[in-house]
CSV table of C-alpha atoms in Angstrom, one decimal:
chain,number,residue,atom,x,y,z
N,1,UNK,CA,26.1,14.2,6.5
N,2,UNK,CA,22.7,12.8,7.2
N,3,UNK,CA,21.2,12.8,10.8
N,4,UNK,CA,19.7,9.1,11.5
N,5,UNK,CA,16.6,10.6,11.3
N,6,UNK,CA,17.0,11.3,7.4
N,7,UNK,CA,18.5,8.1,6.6
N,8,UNK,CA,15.3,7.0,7.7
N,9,UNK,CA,13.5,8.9,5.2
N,10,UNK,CA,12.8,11.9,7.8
N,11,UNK,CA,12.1,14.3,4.6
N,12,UNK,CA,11.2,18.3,4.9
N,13,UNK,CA,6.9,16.9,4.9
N,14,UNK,CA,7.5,15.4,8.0
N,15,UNK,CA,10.6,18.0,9.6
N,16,UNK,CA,7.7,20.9,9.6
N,17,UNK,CA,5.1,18.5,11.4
N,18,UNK,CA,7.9,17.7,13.5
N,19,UNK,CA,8.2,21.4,15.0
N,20,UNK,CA,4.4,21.4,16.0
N,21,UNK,CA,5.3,19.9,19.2
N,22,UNK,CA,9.0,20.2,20.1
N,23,UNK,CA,8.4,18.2,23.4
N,24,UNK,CA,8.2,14.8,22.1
N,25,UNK,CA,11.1,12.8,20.1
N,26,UNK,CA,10.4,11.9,16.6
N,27,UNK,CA,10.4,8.1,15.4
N,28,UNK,CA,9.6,5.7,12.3
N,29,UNK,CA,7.1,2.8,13.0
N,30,UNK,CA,9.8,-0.1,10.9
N,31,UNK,CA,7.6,-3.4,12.4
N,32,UNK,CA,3.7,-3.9,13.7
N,33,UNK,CA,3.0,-6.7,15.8
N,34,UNK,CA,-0.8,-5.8,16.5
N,35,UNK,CA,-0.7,-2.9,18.9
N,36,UNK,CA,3.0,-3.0,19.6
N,37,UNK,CA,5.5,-1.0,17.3
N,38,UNK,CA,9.7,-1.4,16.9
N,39,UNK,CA,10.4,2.6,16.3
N,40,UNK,CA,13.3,3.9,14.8
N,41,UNK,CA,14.5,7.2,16.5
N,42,UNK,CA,17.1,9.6,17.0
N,43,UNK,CA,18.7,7.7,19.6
N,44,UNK,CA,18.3,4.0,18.5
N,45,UNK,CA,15.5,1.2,18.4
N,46,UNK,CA,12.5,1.1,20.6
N,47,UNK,CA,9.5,-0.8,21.4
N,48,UNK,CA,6.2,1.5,21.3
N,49,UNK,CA,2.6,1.2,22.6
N,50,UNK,CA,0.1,4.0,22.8
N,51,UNK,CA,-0.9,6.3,25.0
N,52,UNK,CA,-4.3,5.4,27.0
N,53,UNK,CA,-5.9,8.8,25.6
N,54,UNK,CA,-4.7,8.0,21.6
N,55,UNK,CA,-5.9,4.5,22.1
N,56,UNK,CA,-9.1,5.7,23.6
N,57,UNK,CA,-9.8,8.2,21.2
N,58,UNK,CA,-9.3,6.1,17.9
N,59,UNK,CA,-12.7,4.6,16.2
N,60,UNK,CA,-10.7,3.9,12.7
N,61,UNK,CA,-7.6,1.8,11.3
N,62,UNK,CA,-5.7,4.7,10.6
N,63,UNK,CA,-5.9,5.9,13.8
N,64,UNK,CA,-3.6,3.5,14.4
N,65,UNK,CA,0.1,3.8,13.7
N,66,UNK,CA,1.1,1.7,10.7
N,67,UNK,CA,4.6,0.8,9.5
N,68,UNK,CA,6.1,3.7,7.7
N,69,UNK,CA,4.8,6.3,9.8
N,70,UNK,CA,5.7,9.2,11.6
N,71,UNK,CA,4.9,9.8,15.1
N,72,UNK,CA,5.9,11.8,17.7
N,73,UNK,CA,6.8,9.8,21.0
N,74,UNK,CA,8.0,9.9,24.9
N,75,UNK,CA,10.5,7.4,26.0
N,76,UNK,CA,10.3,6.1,29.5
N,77,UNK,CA,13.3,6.2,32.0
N,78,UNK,CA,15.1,3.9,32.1
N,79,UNK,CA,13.3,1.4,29.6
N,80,UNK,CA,14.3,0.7,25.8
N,81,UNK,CA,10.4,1.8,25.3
N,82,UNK,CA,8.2,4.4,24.6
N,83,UNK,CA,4.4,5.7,24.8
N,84,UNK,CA,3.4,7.3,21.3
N,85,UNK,CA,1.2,10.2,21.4
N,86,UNK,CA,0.1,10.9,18.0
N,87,UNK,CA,0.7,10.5,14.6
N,88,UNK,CA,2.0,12.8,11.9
N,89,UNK,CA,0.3,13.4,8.6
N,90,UNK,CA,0.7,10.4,6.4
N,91,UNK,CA,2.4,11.8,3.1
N,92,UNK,CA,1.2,8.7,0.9
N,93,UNK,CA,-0.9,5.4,2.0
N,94,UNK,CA,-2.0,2.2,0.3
N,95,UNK,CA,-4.7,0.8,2.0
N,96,UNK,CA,-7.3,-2.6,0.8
N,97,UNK,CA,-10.3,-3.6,2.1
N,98,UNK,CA,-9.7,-6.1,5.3
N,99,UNK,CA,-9.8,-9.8,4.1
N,100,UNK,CA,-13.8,-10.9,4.8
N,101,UNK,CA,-17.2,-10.1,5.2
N,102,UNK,CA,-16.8,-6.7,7.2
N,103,UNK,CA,-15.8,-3.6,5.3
N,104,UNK,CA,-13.1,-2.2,6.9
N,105,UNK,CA,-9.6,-0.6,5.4
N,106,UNK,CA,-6.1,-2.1,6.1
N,107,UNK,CA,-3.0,0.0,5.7
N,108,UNK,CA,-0.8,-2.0,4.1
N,109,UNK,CA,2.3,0.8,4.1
N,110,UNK,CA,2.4,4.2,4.7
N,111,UNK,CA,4.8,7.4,3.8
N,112,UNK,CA,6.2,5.7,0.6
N,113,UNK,CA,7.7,7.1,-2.6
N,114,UNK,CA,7.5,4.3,-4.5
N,115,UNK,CA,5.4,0.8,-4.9
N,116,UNK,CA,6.9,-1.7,-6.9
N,117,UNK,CA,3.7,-4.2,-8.0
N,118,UNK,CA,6.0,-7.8,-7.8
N,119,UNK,CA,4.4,-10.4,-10.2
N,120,UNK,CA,5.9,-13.6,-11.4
N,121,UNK,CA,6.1,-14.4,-15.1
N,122,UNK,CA,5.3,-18.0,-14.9
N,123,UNK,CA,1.5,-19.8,-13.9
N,124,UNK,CA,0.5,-17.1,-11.0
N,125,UNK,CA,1.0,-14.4,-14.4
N,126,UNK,CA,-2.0,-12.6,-13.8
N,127,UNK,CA,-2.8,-9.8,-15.8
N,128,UNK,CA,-6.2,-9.1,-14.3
N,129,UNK,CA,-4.8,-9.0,-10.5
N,130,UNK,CA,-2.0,-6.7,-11.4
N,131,UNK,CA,-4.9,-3.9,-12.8
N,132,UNK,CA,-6.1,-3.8,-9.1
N,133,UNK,CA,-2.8,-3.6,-7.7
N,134,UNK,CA,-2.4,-0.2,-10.2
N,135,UNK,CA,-5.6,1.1,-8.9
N,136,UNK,CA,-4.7,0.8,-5.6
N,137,UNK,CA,-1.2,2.3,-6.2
N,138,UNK,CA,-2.2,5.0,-8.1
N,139,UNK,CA,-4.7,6.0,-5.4
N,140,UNK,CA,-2.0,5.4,-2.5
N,141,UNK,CA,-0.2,8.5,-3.6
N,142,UNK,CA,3.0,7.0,-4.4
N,143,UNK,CA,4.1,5.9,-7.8
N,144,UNK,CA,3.6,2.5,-9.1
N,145,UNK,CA,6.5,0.5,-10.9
N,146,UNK,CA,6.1,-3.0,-12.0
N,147,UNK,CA,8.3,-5.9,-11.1
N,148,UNK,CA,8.2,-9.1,-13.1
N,149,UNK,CA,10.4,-11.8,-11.5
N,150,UNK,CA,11.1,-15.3,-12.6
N,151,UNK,CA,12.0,-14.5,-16.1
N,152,UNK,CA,14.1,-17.6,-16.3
N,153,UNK,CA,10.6,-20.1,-16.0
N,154,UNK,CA,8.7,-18.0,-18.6
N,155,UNK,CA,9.0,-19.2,-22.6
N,156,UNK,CA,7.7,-15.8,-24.0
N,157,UNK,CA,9.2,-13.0,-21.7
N,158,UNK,CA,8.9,-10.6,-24.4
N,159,UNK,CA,5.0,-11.5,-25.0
N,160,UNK,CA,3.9,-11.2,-21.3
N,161,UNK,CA,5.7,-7.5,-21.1
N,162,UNK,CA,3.7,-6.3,-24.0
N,163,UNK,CA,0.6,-7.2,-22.1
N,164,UNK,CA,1.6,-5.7,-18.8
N,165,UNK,CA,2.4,-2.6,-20.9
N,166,UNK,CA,-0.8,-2.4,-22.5
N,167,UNK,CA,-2.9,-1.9,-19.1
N,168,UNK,CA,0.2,-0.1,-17.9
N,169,UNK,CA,1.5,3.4,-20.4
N,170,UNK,CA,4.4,5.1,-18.7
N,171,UNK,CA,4.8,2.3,-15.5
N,172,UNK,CA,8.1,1.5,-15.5
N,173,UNK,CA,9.0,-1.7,-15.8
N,174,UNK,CA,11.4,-4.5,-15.1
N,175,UNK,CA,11.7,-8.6,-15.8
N,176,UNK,CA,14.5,-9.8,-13.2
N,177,UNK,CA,15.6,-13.4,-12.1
N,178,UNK,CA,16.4,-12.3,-8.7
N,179,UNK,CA,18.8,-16.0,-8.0
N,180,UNK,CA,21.0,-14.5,-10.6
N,181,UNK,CA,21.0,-11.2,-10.1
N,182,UNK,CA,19.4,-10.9,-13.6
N,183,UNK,CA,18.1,-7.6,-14.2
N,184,UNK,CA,18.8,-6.2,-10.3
N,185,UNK,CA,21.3,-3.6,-11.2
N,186,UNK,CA,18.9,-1.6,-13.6
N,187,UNK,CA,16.4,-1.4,-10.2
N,188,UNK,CA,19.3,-0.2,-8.4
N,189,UNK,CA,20.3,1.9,-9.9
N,190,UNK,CA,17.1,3.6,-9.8
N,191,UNK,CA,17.0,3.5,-5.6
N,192,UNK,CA,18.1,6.5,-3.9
N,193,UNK,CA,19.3,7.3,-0.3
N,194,UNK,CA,16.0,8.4,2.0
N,195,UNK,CA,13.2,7.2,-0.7
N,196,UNK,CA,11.1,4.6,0.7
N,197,UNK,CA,9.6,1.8,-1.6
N,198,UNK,CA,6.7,-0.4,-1.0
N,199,UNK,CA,7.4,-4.0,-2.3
N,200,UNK,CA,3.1,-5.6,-3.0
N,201,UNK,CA,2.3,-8.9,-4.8
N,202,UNK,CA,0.6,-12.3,-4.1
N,203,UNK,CA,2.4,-15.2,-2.1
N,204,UNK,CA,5.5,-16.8,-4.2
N,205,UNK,CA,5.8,-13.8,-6.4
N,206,UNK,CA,9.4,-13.0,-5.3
N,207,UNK,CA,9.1,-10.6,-3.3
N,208,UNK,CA,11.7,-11.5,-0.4
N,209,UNK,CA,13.8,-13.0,-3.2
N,210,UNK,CA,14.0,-9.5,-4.9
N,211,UNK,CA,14.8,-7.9,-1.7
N,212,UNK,CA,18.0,-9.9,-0.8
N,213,UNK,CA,19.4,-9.6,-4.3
N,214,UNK,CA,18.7,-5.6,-3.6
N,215,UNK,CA,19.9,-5.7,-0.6
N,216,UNK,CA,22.9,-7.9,-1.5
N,217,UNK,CA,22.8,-10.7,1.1
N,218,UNK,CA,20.3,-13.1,2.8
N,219,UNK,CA,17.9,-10.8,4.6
N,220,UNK,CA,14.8,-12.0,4.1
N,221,UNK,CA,13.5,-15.6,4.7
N,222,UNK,CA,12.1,-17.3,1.2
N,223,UNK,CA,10.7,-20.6,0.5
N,224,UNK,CA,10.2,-22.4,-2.7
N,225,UNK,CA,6.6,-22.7,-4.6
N,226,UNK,CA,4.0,-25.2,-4.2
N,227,UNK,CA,4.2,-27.9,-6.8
N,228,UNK,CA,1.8,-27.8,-9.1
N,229,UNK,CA,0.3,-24.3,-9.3
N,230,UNK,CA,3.8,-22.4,-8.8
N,231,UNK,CA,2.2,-20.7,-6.0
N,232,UNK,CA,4.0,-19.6,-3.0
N,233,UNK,CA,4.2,-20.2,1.0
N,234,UNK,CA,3.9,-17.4,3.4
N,235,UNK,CA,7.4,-16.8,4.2
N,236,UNK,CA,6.8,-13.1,5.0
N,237,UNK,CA,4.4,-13.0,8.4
N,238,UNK,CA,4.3,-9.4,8.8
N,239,UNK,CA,5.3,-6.1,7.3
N,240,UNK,CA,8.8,-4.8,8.0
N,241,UNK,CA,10.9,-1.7,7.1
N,242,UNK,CA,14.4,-2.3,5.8
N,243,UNK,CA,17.5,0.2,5.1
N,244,UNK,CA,18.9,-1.0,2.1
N,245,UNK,CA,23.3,-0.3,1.6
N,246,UNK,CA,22.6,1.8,-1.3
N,247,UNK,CA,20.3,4.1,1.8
N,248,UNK,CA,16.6,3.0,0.5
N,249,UNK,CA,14.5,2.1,2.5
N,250,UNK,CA,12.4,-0.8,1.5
N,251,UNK,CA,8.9,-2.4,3.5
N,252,UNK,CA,8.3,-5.9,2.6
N,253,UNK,CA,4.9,-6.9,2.9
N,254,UNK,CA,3.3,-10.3,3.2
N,255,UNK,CA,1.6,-11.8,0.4
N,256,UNK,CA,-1.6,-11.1,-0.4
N,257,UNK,CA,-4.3,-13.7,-2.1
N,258,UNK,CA,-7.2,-11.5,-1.8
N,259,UNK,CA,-7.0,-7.9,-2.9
N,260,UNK,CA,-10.0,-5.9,-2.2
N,261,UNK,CA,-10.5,-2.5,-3.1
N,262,UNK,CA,-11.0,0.3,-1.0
N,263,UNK,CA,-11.7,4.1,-2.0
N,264,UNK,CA,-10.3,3.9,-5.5
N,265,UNK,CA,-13.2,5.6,-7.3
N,266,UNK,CA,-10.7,8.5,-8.3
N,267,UNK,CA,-7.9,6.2,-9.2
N,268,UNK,CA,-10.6,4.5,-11.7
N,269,UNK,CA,-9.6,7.4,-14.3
N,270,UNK,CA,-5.8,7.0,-14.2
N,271,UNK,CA,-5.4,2.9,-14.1
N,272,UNK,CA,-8.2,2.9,-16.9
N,273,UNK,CA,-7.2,5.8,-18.9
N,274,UNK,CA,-7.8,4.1,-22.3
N,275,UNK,CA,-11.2,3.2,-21.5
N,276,UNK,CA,-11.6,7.0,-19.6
N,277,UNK,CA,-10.9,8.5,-23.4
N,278,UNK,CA,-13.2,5.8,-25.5
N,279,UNK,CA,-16.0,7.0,-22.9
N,280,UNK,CA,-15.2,11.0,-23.6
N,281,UNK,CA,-15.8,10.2,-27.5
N,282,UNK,CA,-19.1,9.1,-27.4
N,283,UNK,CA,-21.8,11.2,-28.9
N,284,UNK,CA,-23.7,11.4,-25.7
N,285,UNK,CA,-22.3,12.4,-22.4
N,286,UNK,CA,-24.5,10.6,-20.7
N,287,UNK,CA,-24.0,7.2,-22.5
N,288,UNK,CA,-24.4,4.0,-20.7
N,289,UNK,CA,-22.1,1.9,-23.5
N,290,UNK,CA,-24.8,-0.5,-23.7
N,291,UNK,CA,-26.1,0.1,-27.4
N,292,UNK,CA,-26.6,3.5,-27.7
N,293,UNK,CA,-25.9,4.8,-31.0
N,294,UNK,CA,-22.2,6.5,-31.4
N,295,UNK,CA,-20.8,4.1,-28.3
N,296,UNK,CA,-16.7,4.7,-28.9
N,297,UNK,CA,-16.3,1.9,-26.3
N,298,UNK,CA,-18.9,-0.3,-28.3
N,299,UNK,CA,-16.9,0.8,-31.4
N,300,UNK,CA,-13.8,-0.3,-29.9
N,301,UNK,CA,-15.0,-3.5,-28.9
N,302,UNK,CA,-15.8,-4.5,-32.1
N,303,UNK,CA,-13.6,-3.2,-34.1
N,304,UNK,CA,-10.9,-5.3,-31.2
N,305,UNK,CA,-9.0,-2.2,-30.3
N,306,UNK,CA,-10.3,-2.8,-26.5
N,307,UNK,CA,-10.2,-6.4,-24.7
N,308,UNK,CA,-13.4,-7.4,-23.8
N,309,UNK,CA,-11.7,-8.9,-20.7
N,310,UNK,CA,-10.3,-5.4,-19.6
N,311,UNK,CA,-13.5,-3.5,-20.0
N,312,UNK,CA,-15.4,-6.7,-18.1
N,313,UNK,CA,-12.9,-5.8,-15.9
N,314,UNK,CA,-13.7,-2.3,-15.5
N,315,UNK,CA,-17.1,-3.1,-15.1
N,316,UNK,CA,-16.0,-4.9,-12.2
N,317,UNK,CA,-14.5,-2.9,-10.7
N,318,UNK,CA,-16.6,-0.4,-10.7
N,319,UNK,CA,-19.5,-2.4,-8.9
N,320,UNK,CA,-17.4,-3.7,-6.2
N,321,UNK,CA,-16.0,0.0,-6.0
N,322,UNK,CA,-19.8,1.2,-5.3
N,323,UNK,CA,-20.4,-1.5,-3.1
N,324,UNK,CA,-17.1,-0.6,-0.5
N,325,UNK,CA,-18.3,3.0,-1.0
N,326,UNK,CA,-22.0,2.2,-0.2
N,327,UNK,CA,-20.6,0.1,2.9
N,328,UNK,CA,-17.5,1.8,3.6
N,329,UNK,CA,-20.1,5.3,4.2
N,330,UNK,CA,-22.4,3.4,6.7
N,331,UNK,CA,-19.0,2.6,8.6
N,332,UNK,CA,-18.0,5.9,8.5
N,333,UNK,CA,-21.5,7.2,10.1
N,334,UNK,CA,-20.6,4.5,12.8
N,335,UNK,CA,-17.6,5.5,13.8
N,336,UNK,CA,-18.4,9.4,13.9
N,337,UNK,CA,-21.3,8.2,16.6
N,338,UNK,CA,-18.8,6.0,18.6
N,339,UNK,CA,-16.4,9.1,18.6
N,340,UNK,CA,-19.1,11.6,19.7
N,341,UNK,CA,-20.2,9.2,22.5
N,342,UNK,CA,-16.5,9.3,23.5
N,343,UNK,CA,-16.3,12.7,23.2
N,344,UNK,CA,-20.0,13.5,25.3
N,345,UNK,CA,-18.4,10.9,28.1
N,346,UNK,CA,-15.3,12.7,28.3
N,347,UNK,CA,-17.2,16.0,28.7
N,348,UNK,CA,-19.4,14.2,31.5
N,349,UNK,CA,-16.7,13.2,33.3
N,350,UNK,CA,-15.3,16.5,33.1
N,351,UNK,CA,-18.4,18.4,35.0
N,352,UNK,CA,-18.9,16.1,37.3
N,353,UNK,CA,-15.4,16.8,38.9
């Protein structure tokens, strides 16, 4: 029989962090509401802050607890709170760069098995937006499966799953008409008891659709797309972690418009394996695919085995990739001197007692 800690995905990863400091209860952050967390734990639901020193001593975003993790927590007499004190290594993250001018990361979800990239078949069908969303799950750790919903408003089904499977060998994927239950039970019975699965996509791809038909009743609040551009409202404010019947665990996220990259460089090789091998058969090693003689990718292009929009795309993504890193490092150098400042103060403070 499973302890309530392992129905809420408490797997051995985080059961040998646990024993590092037996003096704290263990809980799962489940909902973020800026710096307050609802925690699942051993003995029910609580409502967490953090500690003055964690909250003193953080200078990045994933110093802060996110929903999905671990941490390790004190509950205070008498209250249906608690003070976290630290978090436990994250076994997976997907993270994007923060909507706006400033280069900072966002954890989107954290400790997950699975992502499942949700993207409607009908106008918001966008092939281009979906190869970011694989980049970023492929570097997250967890493994990427592909949702298509709203097969029942798309004319060529069959057409629009070849494409996806092009920029996707091996993804598993799915069409579904989540109203109907169309294609729900070959998802489910996929889910198993303790996994946790990230649901990602845009505003009015389905998301909270597919996750009352998994779920098997109204759980989730939807709302119908704009006319016109079959785009959807926000009817998913913040990100929230849900047991399933069938003992998933699933994290509904709201949508998002913009998807900016962050630290994907590695991922690059995996989302873009096609264009990975062109580049490995090109007579040079050093080939900049820009008219050098024995080019494979400029081969390919010609000779229409690779889409000149997916290797623009590529190229793409590789500049705004150097760019986050270029910005993304000067960040870093920031923080390390706001943390050494903290760290000199501390150590100030501590003489002069």
């Amino acid at each position: 029989m499973k302890t309530p800690l392992e129905t809420y995905g408490f797997q051995p990863f985080f059961a040998e962090q646990a024993i590092q400091h037996t003096g704290y209860e263990v809980g799962r952050v489940i909902l973020e509401h800026k710096h307050l967390y609802r925690i699942l734990g051993e003995n029910g639901e609580w409502l967490g802050e953090l500690s003055g020193k964690s909250r003193y001593e953080a200078t990045r975003r994933e110093d802060y607890p996110a929903v999905g993790d671990w941490v390790w927590m004190t509950p205070l007499p008498g209250e249906q709170r608690v003070i976290i004190h630290d978090i436990m290594k994250r076994k997976s993250k997907f993270s994007r760069r923060a909507a706006g001018s400033t280069v900072e990361e966002q954890i989107v979800a954290t400790n997950i098995d699975r992502v499942f990239l949700v993207m409607a078949l009908n106008l918001d069908f966008n092939i281009r937006r979906l190869e970011r969303y694989l980049l970023l799950a492929y570097e997250s750790g967890a493994a990427p499966e592909i949702v298509l919903t709203k097969k029942d408003l798309c004319d060529d089904t069959a057409a629009r799953f070849m494409e996806v499977e092009a920029i996707a060998p091996g993804v598993p994927i799915y069409t579904v008409n989540s109203l109907a239950d169309d294609g729900i039970e070959s998802i489910l019975s996929t889910l198993k008891p303790g996994e946790t699965i990230a649901l990602l996509g845009s505003s009015g791809a389905g998301k909270s659709t597919l996750l009352n038909s998994l779920y098997g009743e109204h759980k989730q609040k939807t709302g119908a797309a704009r006319d016109g551009d079959d785009r959807g409202k926000h009817t998913t404010t913040h990100r929230e972690l849900i047991v399933l019947p069938c003992g998933a665990l699933m994290i509904d996220t709201p949508g998002m418009r913009e998807l900016q990259l962050w630290d994907s460089s590695e991922s690059m090789h995996t989302a873009f394996q096609d264009i990975d091998e062109l580049a490995a058969s090109c007579r040079f090693g050093d080939c900049g695919h820009h008219g050098e003689p024995g080019c494979a990718i400029q081969q390919a292009l010609e000779a229409g085995t690779l889409d000149d929009a997916r290797w623009n795309s590529f190229l793409k993504l590789q500049k705004e990739l150097a760019y986050t890193e270029r910005k993304a490092d000067a960040g870093a150098a920031r923080a390390e001197k706001e943390r050494w400042k903290k760290i000199h103060k501390q150590l100030r403070g501590g003489g002069n007692r």
